[in-house]
PDB file of C-alpha atoms and ligand atoms in Angstrom:
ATOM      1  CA  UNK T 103       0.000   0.000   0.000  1.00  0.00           C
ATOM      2  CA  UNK T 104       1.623   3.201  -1.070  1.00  0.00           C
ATOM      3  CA  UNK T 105       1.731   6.090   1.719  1.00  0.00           C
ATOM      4  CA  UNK T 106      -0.798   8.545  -0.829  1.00  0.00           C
ATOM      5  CA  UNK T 107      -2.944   5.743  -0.873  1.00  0.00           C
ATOM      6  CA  UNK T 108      -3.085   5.519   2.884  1.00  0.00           C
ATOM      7  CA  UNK T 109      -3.390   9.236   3.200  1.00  0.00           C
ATOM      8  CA  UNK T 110      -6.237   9.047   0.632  1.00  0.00           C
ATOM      9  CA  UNK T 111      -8.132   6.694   2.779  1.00  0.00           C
ATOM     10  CA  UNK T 112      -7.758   9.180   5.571  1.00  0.00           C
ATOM     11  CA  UNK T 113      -8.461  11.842   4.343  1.00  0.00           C
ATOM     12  CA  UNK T 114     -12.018  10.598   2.753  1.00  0.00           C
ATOM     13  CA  UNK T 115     -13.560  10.121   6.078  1.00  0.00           C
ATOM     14  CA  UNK T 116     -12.508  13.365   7.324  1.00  0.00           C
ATOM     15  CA  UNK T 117     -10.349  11.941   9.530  1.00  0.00           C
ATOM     16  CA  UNK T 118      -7.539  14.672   9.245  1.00  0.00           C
ATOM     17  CA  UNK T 119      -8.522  17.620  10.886  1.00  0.00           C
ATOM     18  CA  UNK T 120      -6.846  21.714  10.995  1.00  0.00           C
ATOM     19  CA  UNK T 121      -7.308  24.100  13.534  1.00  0.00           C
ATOM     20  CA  UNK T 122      -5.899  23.870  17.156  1.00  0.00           C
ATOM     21  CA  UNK T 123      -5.115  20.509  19.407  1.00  0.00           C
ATOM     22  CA  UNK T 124      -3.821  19.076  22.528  1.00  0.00           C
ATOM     23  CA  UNK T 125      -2.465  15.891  21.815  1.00  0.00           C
ATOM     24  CA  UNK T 126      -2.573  13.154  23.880  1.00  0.00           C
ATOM     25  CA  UNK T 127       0.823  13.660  24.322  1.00  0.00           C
ATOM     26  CA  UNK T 128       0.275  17.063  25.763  1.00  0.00           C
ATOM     27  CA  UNK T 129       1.954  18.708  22.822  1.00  0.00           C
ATOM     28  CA  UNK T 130      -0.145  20.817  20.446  1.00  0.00           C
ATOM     29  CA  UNK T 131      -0.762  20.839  17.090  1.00  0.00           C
ATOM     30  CA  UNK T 132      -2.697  22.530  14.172  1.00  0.00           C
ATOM     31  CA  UNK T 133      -3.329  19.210  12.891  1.00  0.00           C
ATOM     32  CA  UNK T 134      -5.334  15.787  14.621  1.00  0.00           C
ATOM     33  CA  UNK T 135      -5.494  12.839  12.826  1.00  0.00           C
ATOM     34  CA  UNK T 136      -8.252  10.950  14.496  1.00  0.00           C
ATOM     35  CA  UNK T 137      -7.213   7.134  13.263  1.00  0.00           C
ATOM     36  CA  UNK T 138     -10.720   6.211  15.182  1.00  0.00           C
ATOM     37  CA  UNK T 139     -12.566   7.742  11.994  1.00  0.00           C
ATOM     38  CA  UNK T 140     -10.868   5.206   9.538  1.00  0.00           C
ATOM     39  CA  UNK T 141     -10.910   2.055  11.854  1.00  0.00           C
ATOM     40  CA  UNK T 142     -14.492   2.202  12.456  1.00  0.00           C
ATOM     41  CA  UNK T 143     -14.699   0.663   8.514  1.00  0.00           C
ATOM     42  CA  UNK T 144     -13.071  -2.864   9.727  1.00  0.00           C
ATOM     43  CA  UNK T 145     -12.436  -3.055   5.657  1.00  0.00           C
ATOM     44  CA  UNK T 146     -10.136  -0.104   6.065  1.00  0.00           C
ATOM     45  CA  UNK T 147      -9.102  -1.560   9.427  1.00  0.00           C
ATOM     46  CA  UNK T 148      -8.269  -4.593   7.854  1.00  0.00           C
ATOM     47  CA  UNK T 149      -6.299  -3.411   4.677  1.00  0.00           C
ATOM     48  CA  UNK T 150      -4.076  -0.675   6.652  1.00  0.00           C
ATOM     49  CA  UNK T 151      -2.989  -3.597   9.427  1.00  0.00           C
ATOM     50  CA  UNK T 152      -2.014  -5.789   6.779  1.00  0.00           C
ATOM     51  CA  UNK T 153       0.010  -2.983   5.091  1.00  0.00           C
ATOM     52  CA  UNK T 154       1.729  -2.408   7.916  1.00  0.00           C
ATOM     53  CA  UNK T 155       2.199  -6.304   8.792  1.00  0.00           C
ATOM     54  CA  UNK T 156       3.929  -6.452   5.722  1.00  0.00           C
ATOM     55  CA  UNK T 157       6.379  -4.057   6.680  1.00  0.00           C
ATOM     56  CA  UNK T 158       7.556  -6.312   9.168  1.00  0.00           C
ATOM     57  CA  UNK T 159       7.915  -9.406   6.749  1.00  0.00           C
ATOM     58  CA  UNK T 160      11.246 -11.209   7.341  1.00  0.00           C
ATOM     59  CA  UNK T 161      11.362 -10.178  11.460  1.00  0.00           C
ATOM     60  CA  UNK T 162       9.612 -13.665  13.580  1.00  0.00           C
ATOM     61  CA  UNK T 163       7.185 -12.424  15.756  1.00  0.00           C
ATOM     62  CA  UNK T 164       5.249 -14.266  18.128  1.00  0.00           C
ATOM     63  CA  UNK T 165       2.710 -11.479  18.735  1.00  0.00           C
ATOM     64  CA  UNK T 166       1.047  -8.552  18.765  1.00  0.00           C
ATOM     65  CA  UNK T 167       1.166  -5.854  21.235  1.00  0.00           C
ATOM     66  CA  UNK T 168      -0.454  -2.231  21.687  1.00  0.00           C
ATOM     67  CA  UNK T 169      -1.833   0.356  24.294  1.00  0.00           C
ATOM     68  CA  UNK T 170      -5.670   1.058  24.786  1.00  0.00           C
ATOM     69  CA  UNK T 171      -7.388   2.199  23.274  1.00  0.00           C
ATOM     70  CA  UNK T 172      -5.917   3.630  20.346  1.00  0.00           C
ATOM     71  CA  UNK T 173      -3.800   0.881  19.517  1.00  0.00           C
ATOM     72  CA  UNK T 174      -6.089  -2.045  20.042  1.00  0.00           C
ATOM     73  CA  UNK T 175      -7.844  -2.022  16.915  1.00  0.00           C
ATOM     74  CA  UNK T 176      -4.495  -1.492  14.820  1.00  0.00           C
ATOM     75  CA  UNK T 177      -3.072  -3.734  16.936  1.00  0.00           C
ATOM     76  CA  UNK T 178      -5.458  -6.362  16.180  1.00  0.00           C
ATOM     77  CA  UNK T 179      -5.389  -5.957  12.567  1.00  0.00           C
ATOM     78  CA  UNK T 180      -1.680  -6.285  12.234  1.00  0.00           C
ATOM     79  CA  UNK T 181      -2.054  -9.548  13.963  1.00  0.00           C
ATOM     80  CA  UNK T 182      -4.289 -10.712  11.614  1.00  0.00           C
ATOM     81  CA  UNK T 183      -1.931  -9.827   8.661  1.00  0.00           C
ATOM     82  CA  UNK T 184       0.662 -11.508  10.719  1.00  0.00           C
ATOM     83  CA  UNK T 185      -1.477 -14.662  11.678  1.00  0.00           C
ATOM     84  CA  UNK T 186      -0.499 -14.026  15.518  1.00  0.00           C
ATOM     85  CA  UNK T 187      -2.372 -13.143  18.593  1.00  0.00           C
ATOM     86  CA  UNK T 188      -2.622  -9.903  19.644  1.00  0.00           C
ATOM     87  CA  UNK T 189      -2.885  -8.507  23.023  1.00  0.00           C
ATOM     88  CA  UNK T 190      -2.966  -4.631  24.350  1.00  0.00           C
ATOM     89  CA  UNK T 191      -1.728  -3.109  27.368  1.00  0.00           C
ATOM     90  CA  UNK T 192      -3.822  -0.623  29.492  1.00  0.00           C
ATOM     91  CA  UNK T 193      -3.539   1.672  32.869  1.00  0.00           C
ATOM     92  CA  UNK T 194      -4.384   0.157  35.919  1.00  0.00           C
ATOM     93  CA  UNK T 195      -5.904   2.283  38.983  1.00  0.00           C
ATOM     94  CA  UNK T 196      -2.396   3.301  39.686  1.00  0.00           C
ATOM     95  CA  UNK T 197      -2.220   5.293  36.253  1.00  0.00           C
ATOM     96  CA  UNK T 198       0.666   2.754  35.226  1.00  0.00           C
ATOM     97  CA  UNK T 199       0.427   0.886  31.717  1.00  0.00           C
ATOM     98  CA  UNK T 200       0.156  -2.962  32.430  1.00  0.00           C
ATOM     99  CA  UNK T 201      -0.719  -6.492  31.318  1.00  0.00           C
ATOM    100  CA  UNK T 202      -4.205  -7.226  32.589  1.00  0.00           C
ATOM    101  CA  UNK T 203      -7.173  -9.934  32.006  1.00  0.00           C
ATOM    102  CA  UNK T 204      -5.024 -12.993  32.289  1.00  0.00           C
ATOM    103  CA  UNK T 205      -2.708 -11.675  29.118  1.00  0.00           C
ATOM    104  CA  UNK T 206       0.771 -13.285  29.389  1.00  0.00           C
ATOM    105  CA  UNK T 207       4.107 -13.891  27.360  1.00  0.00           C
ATOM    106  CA  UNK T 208       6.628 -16.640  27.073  1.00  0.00           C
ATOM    107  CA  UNK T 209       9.882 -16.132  27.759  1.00  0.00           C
ATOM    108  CA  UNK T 210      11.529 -14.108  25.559  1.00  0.00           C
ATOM    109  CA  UNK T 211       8.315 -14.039  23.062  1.00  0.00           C
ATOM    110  CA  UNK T 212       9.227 -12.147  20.269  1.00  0.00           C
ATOM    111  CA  UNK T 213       6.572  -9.336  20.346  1.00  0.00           C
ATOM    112  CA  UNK T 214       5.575  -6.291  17.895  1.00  0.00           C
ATOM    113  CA  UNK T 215       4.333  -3.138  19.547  1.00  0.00           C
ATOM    114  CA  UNK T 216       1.836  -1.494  17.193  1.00  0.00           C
ATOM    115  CA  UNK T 217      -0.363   1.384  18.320  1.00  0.00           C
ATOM    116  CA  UNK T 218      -2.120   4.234  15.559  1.00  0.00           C
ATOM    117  CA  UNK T 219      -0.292   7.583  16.117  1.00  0.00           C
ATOM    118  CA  UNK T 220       3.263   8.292  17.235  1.00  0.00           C
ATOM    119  CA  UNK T 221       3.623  12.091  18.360  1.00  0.00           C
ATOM    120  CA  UNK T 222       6.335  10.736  20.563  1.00  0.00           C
ATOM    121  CA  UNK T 223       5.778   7.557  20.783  1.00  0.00           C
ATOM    122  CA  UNK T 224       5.369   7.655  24.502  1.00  0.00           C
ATOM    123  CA  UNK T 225       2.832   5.250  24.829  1.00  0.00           C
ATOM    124  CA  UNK T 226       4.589   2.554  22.615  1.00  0.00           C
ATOM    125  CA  UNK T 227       7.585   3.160  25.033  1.00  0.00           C
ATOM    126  CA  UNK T 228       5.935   2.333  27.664  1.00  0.00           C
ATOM    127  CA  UNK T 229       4.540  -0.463  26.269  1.00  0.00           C
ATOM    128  CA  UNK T 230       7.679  -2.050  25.521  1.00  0.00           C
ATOM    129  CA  UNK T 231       8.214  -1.604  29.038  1.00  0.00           C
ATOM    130  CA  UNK T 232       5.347  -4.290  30.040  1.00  0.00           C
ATOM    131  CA  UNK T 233       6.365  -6.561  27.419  1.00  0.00           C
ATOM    132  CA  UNK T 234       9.515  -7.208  28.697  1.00  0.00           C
ATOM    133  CA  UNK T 235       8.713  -6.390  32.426  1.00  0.00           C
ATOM    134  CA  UNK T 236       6.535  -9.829  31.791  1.00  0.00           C
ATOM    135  CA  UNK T 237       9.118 -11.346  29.858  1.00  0.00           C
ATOM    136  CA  UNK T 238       8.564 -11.028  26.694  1.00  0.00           C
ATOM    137  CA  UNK T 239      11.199  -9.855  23.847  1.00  0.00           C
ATOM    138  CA  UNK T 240      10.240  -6.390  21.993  1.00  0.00           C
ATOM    139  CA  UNK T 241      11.504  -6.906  18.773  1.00  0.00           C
ATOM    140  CA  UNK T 242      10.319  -3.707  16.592  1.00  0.00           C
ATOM    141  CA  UNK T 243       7.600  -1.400  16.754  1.00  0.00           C
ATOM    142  CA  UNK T 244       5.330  -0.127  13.917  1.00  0.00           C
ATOM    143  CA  UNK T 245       2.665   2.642  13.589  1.00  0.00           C
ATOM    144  CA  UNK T 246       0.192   3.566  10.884  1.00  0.00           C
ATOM    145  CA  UNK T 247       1.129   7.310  11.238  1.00  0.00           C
ATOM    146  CA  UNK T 248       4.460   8.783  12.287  1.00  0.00           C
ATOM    147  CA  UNK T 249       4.348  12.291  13.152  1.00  0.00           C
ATOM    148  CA  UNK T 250       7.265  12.620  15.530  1.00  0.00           C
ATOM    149  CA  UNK T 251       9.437  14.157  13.020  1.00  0.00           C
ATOM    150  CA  UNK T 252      12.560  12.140  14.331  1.00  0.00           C
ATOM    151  CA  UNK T 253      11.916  12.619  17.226  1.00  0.00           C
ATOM    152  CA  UNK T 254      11.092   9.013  18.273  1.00  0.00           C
ATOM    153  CA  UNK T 255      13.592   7.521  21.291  1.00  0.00           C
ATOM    154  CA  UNK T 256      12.630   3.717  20.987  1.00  0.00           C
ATOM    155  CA  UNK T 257      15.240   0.503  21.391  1.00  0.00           C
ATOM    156  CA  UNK T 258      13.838  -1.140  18.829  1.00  0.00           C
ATOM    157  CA  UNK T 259      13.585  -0.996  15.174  1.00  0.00           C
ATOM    158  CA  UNK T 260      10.287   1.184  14.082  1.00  0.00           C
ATOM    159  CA  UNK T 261       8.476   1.352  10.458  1.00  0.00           C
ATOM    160  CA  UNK T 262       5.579   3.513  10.219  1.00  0.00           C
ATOM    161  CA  UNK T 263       2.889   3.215   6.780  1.00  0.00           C
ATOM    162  CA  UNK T 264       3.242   7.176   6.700  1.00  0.00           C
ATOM    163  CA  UNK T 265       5.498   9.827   7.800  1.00  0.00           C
ATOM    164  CA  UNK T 266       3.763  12.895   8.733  1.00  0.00           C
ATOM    165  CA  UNK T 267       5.730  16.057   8.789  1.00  0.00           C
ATOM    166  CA  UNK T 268       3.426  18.207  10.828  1.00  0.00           C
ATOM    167  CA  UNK T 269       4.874  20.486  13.955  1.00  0.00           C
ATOM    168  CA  UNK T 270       3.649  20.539  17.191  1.00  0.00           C
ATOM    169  CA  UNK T 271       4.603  22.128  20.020  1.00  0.00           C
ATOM    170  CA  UNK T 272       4.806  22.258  23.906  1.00  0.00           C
ATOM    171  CA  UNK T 273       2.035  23.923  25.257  1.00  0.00           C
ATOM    172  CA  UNK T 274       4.358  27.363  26.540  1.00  0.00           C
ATOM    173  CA  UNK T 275       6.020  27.662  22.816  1.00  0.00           C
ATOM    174  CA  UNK T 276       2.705  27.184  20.802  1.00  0.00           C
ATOM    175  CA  UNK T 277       1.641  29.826  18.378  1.00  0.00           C
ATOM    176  CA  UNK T 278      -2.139  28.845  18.171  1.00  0.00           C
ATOM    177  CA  UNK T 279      -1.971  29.568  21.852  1.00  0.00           C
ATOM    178  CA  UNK T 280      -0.225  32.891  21.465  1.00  0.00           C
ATOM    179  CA  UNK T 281      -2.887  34.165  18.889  1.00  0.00           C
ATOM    180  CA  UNK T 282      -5.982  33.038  21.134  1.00  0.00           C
ATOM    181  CA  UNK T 283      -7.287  30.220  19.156  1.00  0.00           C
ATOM    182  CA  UNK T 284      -9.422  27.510  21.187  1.00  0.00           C
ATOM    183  CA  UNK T 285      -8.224  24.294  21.815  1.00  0.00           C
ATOM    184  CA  UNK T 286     -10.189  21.127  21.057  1.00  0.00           C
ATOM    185  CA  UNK T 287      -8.684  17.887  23.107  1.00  0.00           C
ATOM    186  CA  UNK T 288     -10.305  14.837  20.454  1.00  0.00           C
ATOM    187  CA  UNK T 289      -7.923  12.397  22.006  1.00  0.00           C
ATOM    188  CA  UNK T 290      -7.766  10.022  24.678  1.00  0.00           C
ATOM    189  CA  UNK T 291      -6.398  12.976  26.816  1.00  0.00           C
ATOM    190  CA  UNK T 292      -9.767  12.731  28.394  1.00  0.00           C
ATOM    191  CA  UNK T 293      -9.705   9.184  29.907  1.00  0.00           C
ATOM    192  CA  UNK T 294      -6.137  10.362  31.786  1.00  0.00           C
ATOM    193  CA  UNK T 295      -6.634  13.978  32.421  1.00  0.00           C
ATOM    194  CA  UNK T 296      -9.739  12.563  34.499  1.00  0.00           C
ATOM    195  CA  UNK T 297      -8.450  10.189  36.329  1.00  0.00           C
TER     196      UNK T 297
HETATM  197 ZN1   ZN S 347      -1.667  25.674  21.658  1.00  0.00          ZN
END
């Protein structure tokens, strides 16, 4: 699947938005891409994960791993491409990501971490984390859309179906901000702001 293609797909659901954003990395943005919007069509949902699967032909992996809820669905879908299980990692009362309802990995299990956005690919970090905190082997990490602009600090080898060169910005340096425009939070921000 070539990356216009993907962006095509994307972009006919309306799932690439402009104005002014808190990520749910806390950074912000004039641009959301709200994956959600495409993976609701499990056809879509089905053709990007096995795009992305196949960027990972020629690496063994045992399974899939991602972070809820943005990954799970991607996450799923690249395990189906991959003919593996996939599992997903999620925050426990404490706030901290973790392996819950009875999800487990053999030693050294050779696992791919796969979630929908990286802004900077915190959330696959700390996924990674988990796996191997329960013993598992992080082998490489993908991601439909990378918009870190190299800013990505992961141990593993990473391959993203699209590389999105969009800014963002910390909250105190961002220009939106400066010129008064309201902020819309469309992320999972919600579920941890909240907490
Ligand atoms: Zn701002």
């Amino acid at each position: 699947m070539h990356a216009d293609e993907v962006m095509q797909l994307f972009e006919r659901v309306g799932a690439v938005r402009h104005g002014h954003f808190e990520l749910s990395s806390g950074r912000h943005s004039s641009t959301y891409v709200q994956c959600a919007l495409v993976l609701q069509y499990p056809e879509s949902a089905e053709k990007l994960g096995r795009a992305l699967a196949e960027k990972f032909k020629g690496v063994q992996i045992d399974c899939v791993a991602s972070p809820a809820l943005g990954g799970v669905l991607v996450g799923h879908e690249v395990a189906r491409g991959l003919g593996v299980r996939a599992v997903f990692v999620e925050r426990d009362i404490s706030g901290r990501m973790a392996l819950r309802r009875g999800f487990a990995f053999q030693p050294n299990e050779r696992v791919l971490v796969v979630e929908d956005v990286w802004t900077t690919g915190g959330s696959t970090r700390e996924t990674i984390g988990v796996v191997e905190q329960a013993g598992g082997l992080a082998v490489a990490a993908g991601a439909l859309i990378d918009r870190s602009g190299n800013r990505l600090e992961l141990n593993v080898p990473t391959k993203a179906l699209i590389d999105l060169d969009i800014p963002s910005y910390e909250a105190f340096e961002c220009p939106l901000c400066r010129s008064g425009q309201e902020i819309a939070k469309p992320g999972s921000h919600f579920v941890r702001s909240e907490r």
